[in-house]
CSV table of C-alpha atoms and ligand atoms in Angstrom, one decimal:
chain,number,residue,atom,x,y,z
A,194,UNK,CA,151.9,184.4,152.8
A,195,UNK,CA,149.1,186.8,153.7
A,196,UNK,CA,148.6,190.7,153.7
A,197,UNK,CA,151.0,193.1,152.2
A,198,UNK,CA,154.6,191.9,152.0
A,199,UNK,CA,156.9,193.7,154.4
A,200,UNK,CA,159.7,195.9,152.8
A,201,UNK,CA,162.2,193.2,153.6
A,202,UNK,CA,160.0,190.5,152.1
A,203,UNK,CA,159.9,192.5,148.8
A,204,UNK,CA,163.6,193.2,149.0
A,205,UNK,CA,164.3,189.3,149.4
A,206,UNK,CA,161.8,188.3,146.7
A,207,UNK,CA,163.7,190.5,144.2
A,208,UNK,CA,167.0,189.2,145.3
A,209,UNK,CA,165.9,185.5,145.0
A,210,UNK,CA,164.3,186.2,141.6
A,211,UNK,CA,167.7,187.4,140.5
A,212,UNK,CA,170.1,185.1,142.3
A,213,UNK,CA,168.1,182.0,143.3
A,214,UNK,CA,166.8,180.6,146.7
A,215,UNK,CA,168.5,181.5,150.0
A,216,UNK,CA,169.5,178.9,152.7
A,217,UNK,CA,167.4,179.3,155.9
A,218,UNK,CA,170.4,180.6,157.6
A,219,UNK,CA,170.8,183.4,155.0
A,220,UNK,CA,167.2,184.3,155.3
A,221,UNK,CA,167.3,184.3,159.2
A,222,UNK,CA,170.4,186.5,159.1
A,223,UNK,CA,168.7,189.1,156.7
A,224,UNK,CA,165.5,189.0,158.8
A,225,UNK,CA,167.4,189.7,162.0
A,226,UNK,CA,170.3,192.0,160.9
A,227,UNK,CA,169.5,193.6,157.6
A,228,UNK,CA,170.9,197.1,158.1
A,229,UNK,CA,167.7,198.9,157.1
A,230,UNK,CA,164.9,196.5,157.7
A,231,UNK,CA,166.4,193.8,160.1
A,232,UNK,CA,164.5,193.0,163.2
A,233,UNK,CA,167.3,193.8,165.7
A,234,UNK,CA,168.4,196.8,163.6
A,235,UNK,CA,165.1,198.6,163.9
A,236,UNK,CA,162.8,197.2,166.7
A,237,UNK,CA,162.6,197.2,170.5
A,238,UNK,CA,161.8,193.5,170.8
A,239,UNK,CA,162.0,193.1,174.5
A,240,UNK,CA,159.5,193.5,177.3
A,241,UNK,CA,155.7,193.7,177.4
A,242,UNK,CA,155.4,196.2,174.6
A,243,UNK,CA,157.8,194.1,172.4
A,244,UNK,CA,157.5,190.6,171.0
A,245,UNK,CA,159.1,188.6,173.7
A,246,UNK,CA,160.2,188.7,177.4
A,247,UNK,CA,163.4,187.2,178.3
A,248,UNK,CA,164.5,185.9,181.8
A,249,UNK,CA,166.5,189.0,182.9
A,250,UNK,CA,163.6,191.1,181.9
A,251,UNK,CA,161.2,189.0,184.1
A,252,UNK,CA,163.1,189.5,187.2
A,253,UNK,CA,166.3,191.0,188.6
A,254,UNK,CA,167.0,187.7,190.3
A,255,UNK,CA,168.1,186.1,187.1
A,256,UNK,CA,171.0,188.5,186.3
A,257,UNK,CA,171.9,188.5,190.1
A,258,UNK,CA,172.2,184.8,190.3
A,259,UNK,CA,174.3,184.7,187.1
A,260,UNK,CA,176.4,187.5,188.5
A,261,UNK,CA,177.1,185.4,191.6
A,262,UNK,CA,177.8,182.4,189.3
A,263,UNK,CA,180.5,184.6,187.7
A,264,UNK,CA,181.9,185.7,190.9
A,265,UNK,CA,182.1,182.2,192.1
A,266,UNK,CA,183.8,181.1,189.0
A,267,UNK,CA,186.3,184.0,189.3
A,268,UNK,CA,187.4,182.9,192.8
A,269,UNK,CA,187.6,179.3,191.6
A,270,UNK,CA,190.0,180.5,189.0
A,271,UNK,CA,192.2,182.1,191.6
A,272,UNK,CA,190.8,185.7,191.4
A,273,UNK,CA,192.8,186.6,188.3
A,274,UNK,CA,193.2,190.5,187.9
A,275,UNK,CA,192.6,191.6,185.2
A,276,UNK,CA,190.2,189.2,183.6
A,277,UNK,CA,187.6,189.8,180.9
A,278,UNK,CA,184.1,189.7,182.0
A,279,UNK,CA,182.0,189.4,178.7
A,280,UNK,CA,178.5,188.9,177.7
A,281,UNK,CA,177.1,187.8,174.3
A,282,UNK,CA,174.1,189.4,172.9
A,283,UNK,CA,173.2,191.5,175.9
A,284,UNK,CA,170.0,192.9,174.6
A,285,UNK,CA,169.1,195.8,176.9
A,286,UNK,CA,171.8,195.4,179.2
A,287,UNK,CA,169.7,194.2,182.1
A,288,UNK,CA,171.4,191.0,182.9
A,289,UNK,CA,174.9,192.6,183.0
A,290,UNK,CA,173.6,195.5,185.1
A,291,UNK,CA,171.9,193.1,187.7
A,292,UNK,CA,175.0,190.7,187.5
A,293,UNK,CA,177.4,193.7,188.4
A,294,UNK,CA,175.3,194.8,191.3
A,295,UNK,CA,175.2,191.4,192.7
A,296,UNK,CA,178.8,190.6,192.2
A,297,UNK,CA,179.9,193.7,194.0
A,298,UNK,CA,179.7,191.7,197.2
A,299,UNK,CA,182.9,189.9,196.2
A,300,UNK,CA,185.8,191.9,197.0
A,301,UNK,CA,188.0,192.8,194.1
A,302,UNK,CA,185.8,191.3,191.5
A,303,UNK,CA,184.5,194.5,189.9
A,304,UNK,CA,188.0,196.1,190.0
A,305,UNK,CA,189.5,193.2,188.1
A,306,UNK,CA,186.8,192.9,185.7
A,307,UNK,CA,187.3,194.3,182.1
A,308,UNK,CA,183.7,194.5,180.7
A,309,UNK,CA,183.3,193.5,177.1
A,310,UNK,CA,180.0,193.1,175.4
A,311,UNK,CA,179.6,191.2,172.0
A,312,UNK,CA,176.7,193.0,170.3
A,313,UNK,CA,175.8,193.2,166.5
A,314,UNK,CA,173.2,195.9,166.6
A,315,UNK,CA,174.4,199.5,166.8
A,316,UNK,CA,171.0,200.5,168.2
A,317,UNK,CA,171.2,198.1,171.0
A,318,UNK,CA,174.7,199.1,171.8
A,319,UNK,CA,173.4,202.6,172.6
A,320,UNK,CA,170.7,200.9,174.9
A,321,UNK,CA,173.4,199.0,176.7
A,322,UNK,CA,175.6,202.0,177.1
A,323,UNK,CA,172.7,203.7,178.8
A,324,UNK,CA,171.7,200.7,181.1
A,325,UNK,CA,175.3,200.5,182.3
A,326,UNK,CA,176.2,204.1,182.7
A,327,UNK,CA,178.7,204.4,185.5
A,328,UNK,CA,180.7,201.3,184.2
A,329,UNK,CA,183.5,201.3,181.8
A,330,UNK,CA,182.3,199.1,178.9
A,331,UNK,CA,183.9,198.1,175.7
A,332,UNK,CA,182.2,196.5,172.7
A,333,UNK,CA,183.3,193.7,170.3
A,334,UNK,CA,181.8,192.5,167.1
A,335,UNK,CA,182.5,188.8,167.6
A,336,UNK,CA,183.5,186.4,170.4
A,337,UNK,CA,186.8,185.9,168.4
A,338,UNK,CA,187.5,189.6,169.0
A,339,UNK,CA,187.4,189.5,172.8
A,340,UNK,CA,190.6,190.5,174.5
A,341,UNK,CA,193.0,187.8,175.5
A,342,UNK,CA,193.4,186.7,179.2
A,343,UNK,CA,191.3,184.8,181.8
A,344,UNK,CA,187.6,184.9,180.6
A,345,UNK,CA,184.2,184.7,182.4
A,346,UNK,CA,181.4,184.8,179.8
A,347,UNK,CA,177.5,184.8,180.1
A,348,UNK,CA,175.2,184.5,177.1
A,349,UNK,CA,171.4,184.4,177.6
A,350,UNK,CA,169.3,183.7,174.5
A,351,UNK,CA,172.1,184.6,172.2
A,352,UNK,CA,172.7,181.3,170.4
A,353,UNK,CA,169.0,180.9,169.5
A,354,UNK,CA,169.3,184.1,167.5
A,355,UNK,CA,172.1,182.7,165.4
A,356,UNK,CA,171.0,181.4,161.9
A,357,UNK,CA,170.5,177.8,161.3
A,358,UNK,CA,170.8,175.7,158.2
A,359,UNK,CA,168.1,173.0,157.7
A,360,UNK,CA,168.7,169.7,156.2
A,361,UNK,CA,166.2,167.0,155.3
A,362,UNK,CA,166.6,163.3,154.8
A,363,UNK,CA,164.8,162.4,151.5
A,364,UNK,CA,164.5,159.1,149.9
A,365,UNK,CA,167.1,160.3,147.4
A,366,UNK,CA,169.6,161.5,149.9
A,367,UNK,CA,170.2,164.8,151.8
A,368,UNK,CA,168.5,168.0,150.7
A,369,UNK,CA,168.8,171.6,152.1
A,370,UNK,CA,165.8,173.5,152.9
A,371,UNK,CA,165.7,176.8,151.0
A,372,UNK,CA,163.6,179.9,150.9
A,373,UNK,CA,162.5,180.5,147.3
A,374,UNK,CA,159.5,181.8,145.6
A,375,UNK,CA,156.1,180.3,144.8
A,376,UNK,CA,154.1,180.7,141.6
A,377,UNK,CA,152.7,183.9,142.8
A,378,UNK,CA,156.2,185.3,143.5
A,379,UNK,CA,155.8,185.0,147.3
A,380,UNK,CA,158.3,183.6,149.6
A,381,UNK,CA,158.0,179.8,150.1
A,382,UNK,CA,160.1,177.0,151.3
A,383,UNK,CA,161.6,174.4,149.0
A,384,UNK,CA,164.3,171.9,148.9
A,385,UNK,CA,167.6,171.9,147.2
A,386,UNK,CA,168.9,168.3,146.6
A,387,UNK,CA,172.4,167.0,146.8
A,388,UNK,CA,173.5,168.7,150.1
A,389,UNK,CA,176.7,167.6,151.8
A,390,UNK,CA,177.3,167.7,155.6
A,391,UNK,CA,180.4,166.9,157.6
A,392,UNK,CA,180.8,163.1,158.2
A,393,UNK,CA,179.3,163.0,161.8
A,394,UNK,CA,176.2,165.0,160.9
A,395,UNK,CA,175.6,163.1,157.6
A,396,UNK,CA,176.0,159.8,159.4
A,397,UNK,CA,173.4,160.8,162.0
A,398,UNK,CA,170.9,162.2,159.4
A,399,UNK,CA,171.2,159.3,157.0
A,400,UNK,CA,170.5,156.9,159.9
A,401,UNK,CA,166.9,158.5,160.2
A,402,UNK,CA,163.9,157.7,158.3
A,403,UNK,CA,163.0,159.9,155.3
A,404,UNK,CA,161.5,163.2,156.3
A,405,UNK,CA,163.7,163.8,159.3
A,406,UNK,CA,165.2,167.4,159.4
A,407,UNK,CA,168.4,168.2,161.1
A,408,UNK,CA,169.3,171.8,162.1
A,409,UNK,CA,172.9,173.0,162.2
A,410,UNK,CA,173.9,176.2,163.7
A,411,UNK,CA,177.3,176.9,162.1
A,412,UNK,CA,177.9,180.2,164.1
A,413,UNK,CA,176.8,178.7,167.3
A,414,UNK,CA,179.2,175.7,166.8
A,415,UNK,CA,182.1,178.1,166.0
A,416,UNK,CA,181.3,180.2,169.2
A,417,UNK,CA,181.4,177.1,171.2
A,418,UNK,CA,184.5,175.9,169.4
A,419,UNK,CA,186.3,179.1,169.9
A,420,UNK,CA,185.4,179.3,173.6
A,421,UNK,CA,186.2,175.6,174.0
A,422,UNK,CA,189.7,176.2,172.6
A,423,UNK,CA,190.3,179.4,174.4
A,424,UNK,CA,189.5,178.3,177.9
A,425,UNK,CA,192.4,175.8,178.2
A,426,UNK,CA,194.8,178.5,176.9
A,427,UNK,CA,193.7,181.5,178.8
A,428,UNK,CA,191.7,180.2,181.7
A,429,UNK,CA,188.0,180.8,182.5
A,430,UNK,CA,184.4,179.6,182.3
A,431,UNK,CA,181.4,180.2,180.3
A,432,UNK,CA,177.6,179.9,180.8
A,433,UNK,CA,175.1,179.7,177.9
A,434,UNK,CA,171.4,179.7,178.8
A,435,UNK,CA,168.9,179.3,176.1
A,436,UNK,CA,166.0,177.1,175.1
A,437,UNK,CA,166.7,173.9,173.2
A,438,UNK,CA,167.5,170.3,173.5
A,439,UNK,CA,170.4,167.9,173.9
A,440,UNK,CA,170.6,166.8,170.3
A,441,UNK,CA,167.5,166.0,168.3
A,442,UNK,CA,165.7,166.2,164.9
A,443,UNK,CA,162.8,168.5,163.7
A,444,UNK,CA,162.1,172.0,162.4
A,445,UNK,CA,162.3,174.5,165.4
A,446,UNK,CA,162.5,177.7,163.2
A,447,UNK,CA,160.1,180.0,164.9
A,448,UNK,CA,158.7,183.5,164.5
A,449,UNK,CA,157.3,185.6,167.5
A,450,UNK,CA,155.5,188.7,166.8
A,451,UNK,CA,153.6,190.7,169.6
A,452,UNK,CA,153.9,187.7,171.9
A,453,UNK,CA,152.2,185.3,169.4
A,454,UNK,CA,153.8,182.7,167.1
A,455,UNK,CA,153.8,183.8,163.3
A,456,UNK,CA,154.6,182.1,160.1
A,457,UNK,CA,158.3,182.6,159.7
A,458,UNK,CA,157.9,183.8,156.1
A,459,UNK,CA,155.0,186.1,156.8
A,460,UNK,CA,156.7,189.2,158.3
A,461,UNK,CA,160.4,189.2,157.5
A,462,UNK,CA,162.1,192.0,159.6
A,463,UNK,CA,158.9,192.4,161.7
A,464,UNK,CA,158.9,189.3,163.6
A,465,UNK,CA,161.7,187.7,165.9
A,466,UNK,CA,163.3,184.6,164.3
A,467,UNK,CA,164.9,182.0,166.6
A,468,UNK,CA,165.6,178.2,166.4
A,469,UNK,CA,166.1,175.9,169.4
A,470,UNK,CA,169.6,175.4,170.5
A,471,UNK,CA,171.2,172.0,170.1
A,472,UNK,CA,173.4,172.0,173.2
A,473,UNK,CA,174.9,168.5,172.4
A,474,UNK,CA,176.4,170.2,169.3
A,475,UNK,CA,177.8,173.0,171.2
A,476,UNK,CA,179.3,170.8,174.1
A,477,UNK,CA,180.8,168.5,171.2
A,478,UNK,CA,182.5,171.5,169.5
A,479,UNK,CA,183.8,172.9,172.7
A,480,UNK,CA,185.1,169.5,173.7
A,481,UNK,CA,186.7,168.7,170.3
A,482,UNK,CA,188.8,171.8,171.0
A,483,UNK,CA,190.0,170.8,174.4
A,484,UNK,CA,187.2,172.5,176.6
A,485,UNK,CA,185.2,170.7,179.3
A,486,UNK,CA,181.4,171.0,179.3
A,487,UNK,CA,178.8,170.6,181.9
A,488,UNK,CA,175.1,170.2,181.2
A,489,UNK,CA,172.7,170.9,179.8
A,490,UNK,CA,170.8,171.4,183.1
A,491,UNK,CA,167.3,172.8,183.3
A,492,UNK,CA,167.1,176.5,184.0
A,493,UNK,CA,165.0,175.7,187.0
A,494,UNK,CA,167.6,173.4,188.4
A,495,UNK,CA,170.5,175.8,187.8
A,496,UNK,CA,168.7,178.8,189.5
A,497,UNK,CA,167.5,176.5,192.4
A,498,UNK,CA,171.2,175.4,192.9
A,499,UNK,CA,172.3,179.0,192.7
A,500,UNK,CA,169.9,180.1,195.5
A,501,UNK,CA,166.7,181.4,193.8
A,502,UNK,CA,164.5,180.7,196.8
A,503,UNK,CA,166.9,182.5,199.2
A,504,UNK,CA,167.2,185.5,196.9
A,505,UNK,CA,163.4,185.7,196.5
A,506,UNK,CA,163.0,185.5,200.2
A,507,UNK,CA,165.4,188.2,200.8
A,508,UNK,CA,163.8,190.6,198.2
A,509,UNK,CA,160.3,189.9,199.7
A,510,UNK,CA,161.4,190.9,203.2
A,511,UNK,CA,161.4,194.6,202.1
A,512,UNK,CA,158.4,194.2,199.7
A,513,UNK,CA,154.6,195.1,199.9
A,514,UNK,CA,152.3,192.0,199.8
A,515,UNK,CA,151.7,192.8,196.1
A,516,UNK,CA,155.4,193.2,195.3
A,517,UNK,CA,156.0,189.9,197.3
A,518,UNK,CA,153.4,188.1,195.2
A,519,UNK,CA,155.2,189.4,192.0
A,520,UNK,CA,158.5,188.1,193.2
A,521,UNK,CA,156.9,184.7,193.7
A,522,UNK,CA,155.4,184.7,190.3
A,523,UNK,CA,158.6,185.7,188.7
A,524,UNK,CA,160.5,182.9,190.4
A,525,UNK,CA,157.9,180.5,189.3
A,526,UNK,CA,158.0,181.8,185.8
A,527,UNK,CA,161.9,181.4,185.8
A,528,UNK,CA,162.2,178.0,187.3
A,529,UNK,CA,158.8,176.5,187.1
A,530,UNK,CA,158.1,173.3,185.1
A,531,UNK,CA,154.5,174.1,184.3
A,532,UNK,CA,153.6,175.2,180.7
A,533,UNK,CA,154.3,178.9,181.2
A,534,UNK,CA,157.6,178.0,183.2
A,535,UNK,CA,161.0,178.3,181.9
A,536,UNK,CA,162.4,175.8,184.1
A,537,UNK,CA,162.8,172.8,181.8
A,538,UNK,CA,162.5,174.2,178.1
A,539,UNK,CA,165.3,176.6,179.0
A,540,UNK,CA,168.7,175.0,179.8
A,541,UNK,CA,172.3,175.9,180.8
A,542,UNK,CA,175.5,174.6,179.3
A,543,UNK,CA,178.8,175.5,181.1
A,544,UNK,CA,182.1,175.4,179.3
A,545,UNK,CA,185.2,175.6,181.6
A,546,UNK,CA,188.9,175.3,181.8
A,547,UNK,CA,189.9,171.6,181.8
A,548,UNK,CA,191.3,171.8,185.4
A,549,UNK,CA,188.2,173.4,186.8
A,550,UNK,CA,185.5,171.1,188.3
A,551,UNK,CA,181.9,171.5,188.0
A,552,UNK,CA,181.0,175.1,188.2
A,553,UNK,CA,178.3,176.5,190.6
A,554,UNK,CA,175.0,175.1,189.6
A,555,UNK,CA,176.2,172.1,188.1
A,556,UNK,CA,177.2,168.8,189.8
A,557,UNK,CA,180.2,166.6,188.7
A,558,UNK,CA,177.7,164.0,187.2
A,559,UNK,CA,176.4,166.8,184.9
A,560,UNK,CA,179.6,166.6,182.9
A,561,UNK,CA,178.8,166.2,179.2
A,562,UNK,CA,180.1,162.9,177.7
A,563,UNK,CA,181.7,162.1,181.0
A,564,UNK,CA,185.1,163.2,182.0
A,565,UNK,CA,187.4,164.1,179.1
B,228,LIG,N1,170.6,188.4,176.4
B,228,LIG,C1,169.4,189.5,176.1
B,228,LIG,C2,169.0,189.6,174.6
B,228,LIG,C3,168.7,188.3,173.9
B,228,LIG,S1,168.2,188.7,172.2
B,228,LIG,C4,168.2,189.0,177.0
B,228,LIG,O1,168.3,187.9,177.6
B,228,LIG,O2,167.4,189.7,177.2
B,228,LIG,C5,169.8,188.3,171.3
B,228,LIG,C6,170.8,189.4,171.5
B,228,LIG,O3,171.8,188.9,170.7
B,228,LIG,C7,170.4,190.8,170.9
B,228,LIG,O4,171.2,191.7,171.7
B,228,LIG,C8,171.1,190.7,169.5
B,228,LIG,O5,171.2,192.0,169.0
B,228,LIG,C9,172.3,189.9,169.8
B,228,LIG,N2,172.9,189.2,168.6
B,228,LIG,C10,172.2,188.3,167.9
B,228,LIG,N3,173.0,187.8,166.8
B,228,LIG,C11,174.2,188.3,167.2
B,228,LIG,C12,175.5,188.3,166.5
B,228,LIG,N4,175.7,187.4,165.4
B,228,LIG,N5,176.6,188.9,167.0
B,228,LIG,C13,176.4,189.7,168.1
B,228,LIG,N6,175.2,189.9,168.7
B,228,LIG,C14,174.1,189.2,168.2
């Protein structure tokens, strides 16, 4: 660790000295949501002045296309009224504002929608209230607290913010990666031997060579399990967009500060901490509870199928040449497969009611694990 420890680093070091090392998940949770020093509690992370730019902040087209996805899902469900239109981790509220504007073209959708946002940060709830002025909004603390009934749910870059635990295959068995203290009293990674996982994860990890690291996002899995169990009961569809992989190994814990990668232990509370999403684990959790999963498909593929090009073309019709160039650049950033592009690193997973076929943006052959 370099430089002066952040206030949260000092607080965590004192706690570790007294109570012992923290799991990576506990460390991540403190960094993001510590009431006084946590990243989301104190900072404005989004946008050019912040630490990272998310898809809805790149262009209105992203939220608009997801809004049309939601309206299409609503019609496929038989246009239930009322229904719960929810977003998990809405950030600045941009995606929802763009989605509602686009979905207005579908008669009845807005009148039938009960808007509920799941947001942990009181500060961001205020930002969302302002962004969505003119709409009646409710907030919930957890996905489990959403009101009952048919549900259409959107989540962009939500699961990547949920804490992960890290397990390492060592010659002696499975150890958990922990955040402890080095000889100088600074935060440092270590291993706690003798960790136990559930049977399937343990089997997977023990089948790898020593050194392999498996990340498990317990909260992400429980969100997927809950939505997977609820959709067959109440009806509905959910779309999760995030960066990640369809099941894999390796340390993906990553800190971003002022648009640059940072050592995850260097600036607790002052850098954003995320981990790549394991979409296979989410899909499996939803399916184990009766849900059907489609994807993951690349964000570029999803947006292409939802009509990105046509939407960009429509926006460019009324735009100056400079604005038109910016629209093209944004579309390329969102869907491109080049290094700066989000088209393949970012992926989408849909969870649906078992009677619903492939939702918009997904093909029947995109069903995860074949038909249930
Ligand atoms: N979807 C937005 C913001 C992504 S950042 C965008 O794409 O721009 C992650 C968001 O999830 C933030 O709003 C953060 O406060 C929220 N969040 C993270 N963990 C959460 C949790 N456990 N419960 C509720 N909200 C959470």
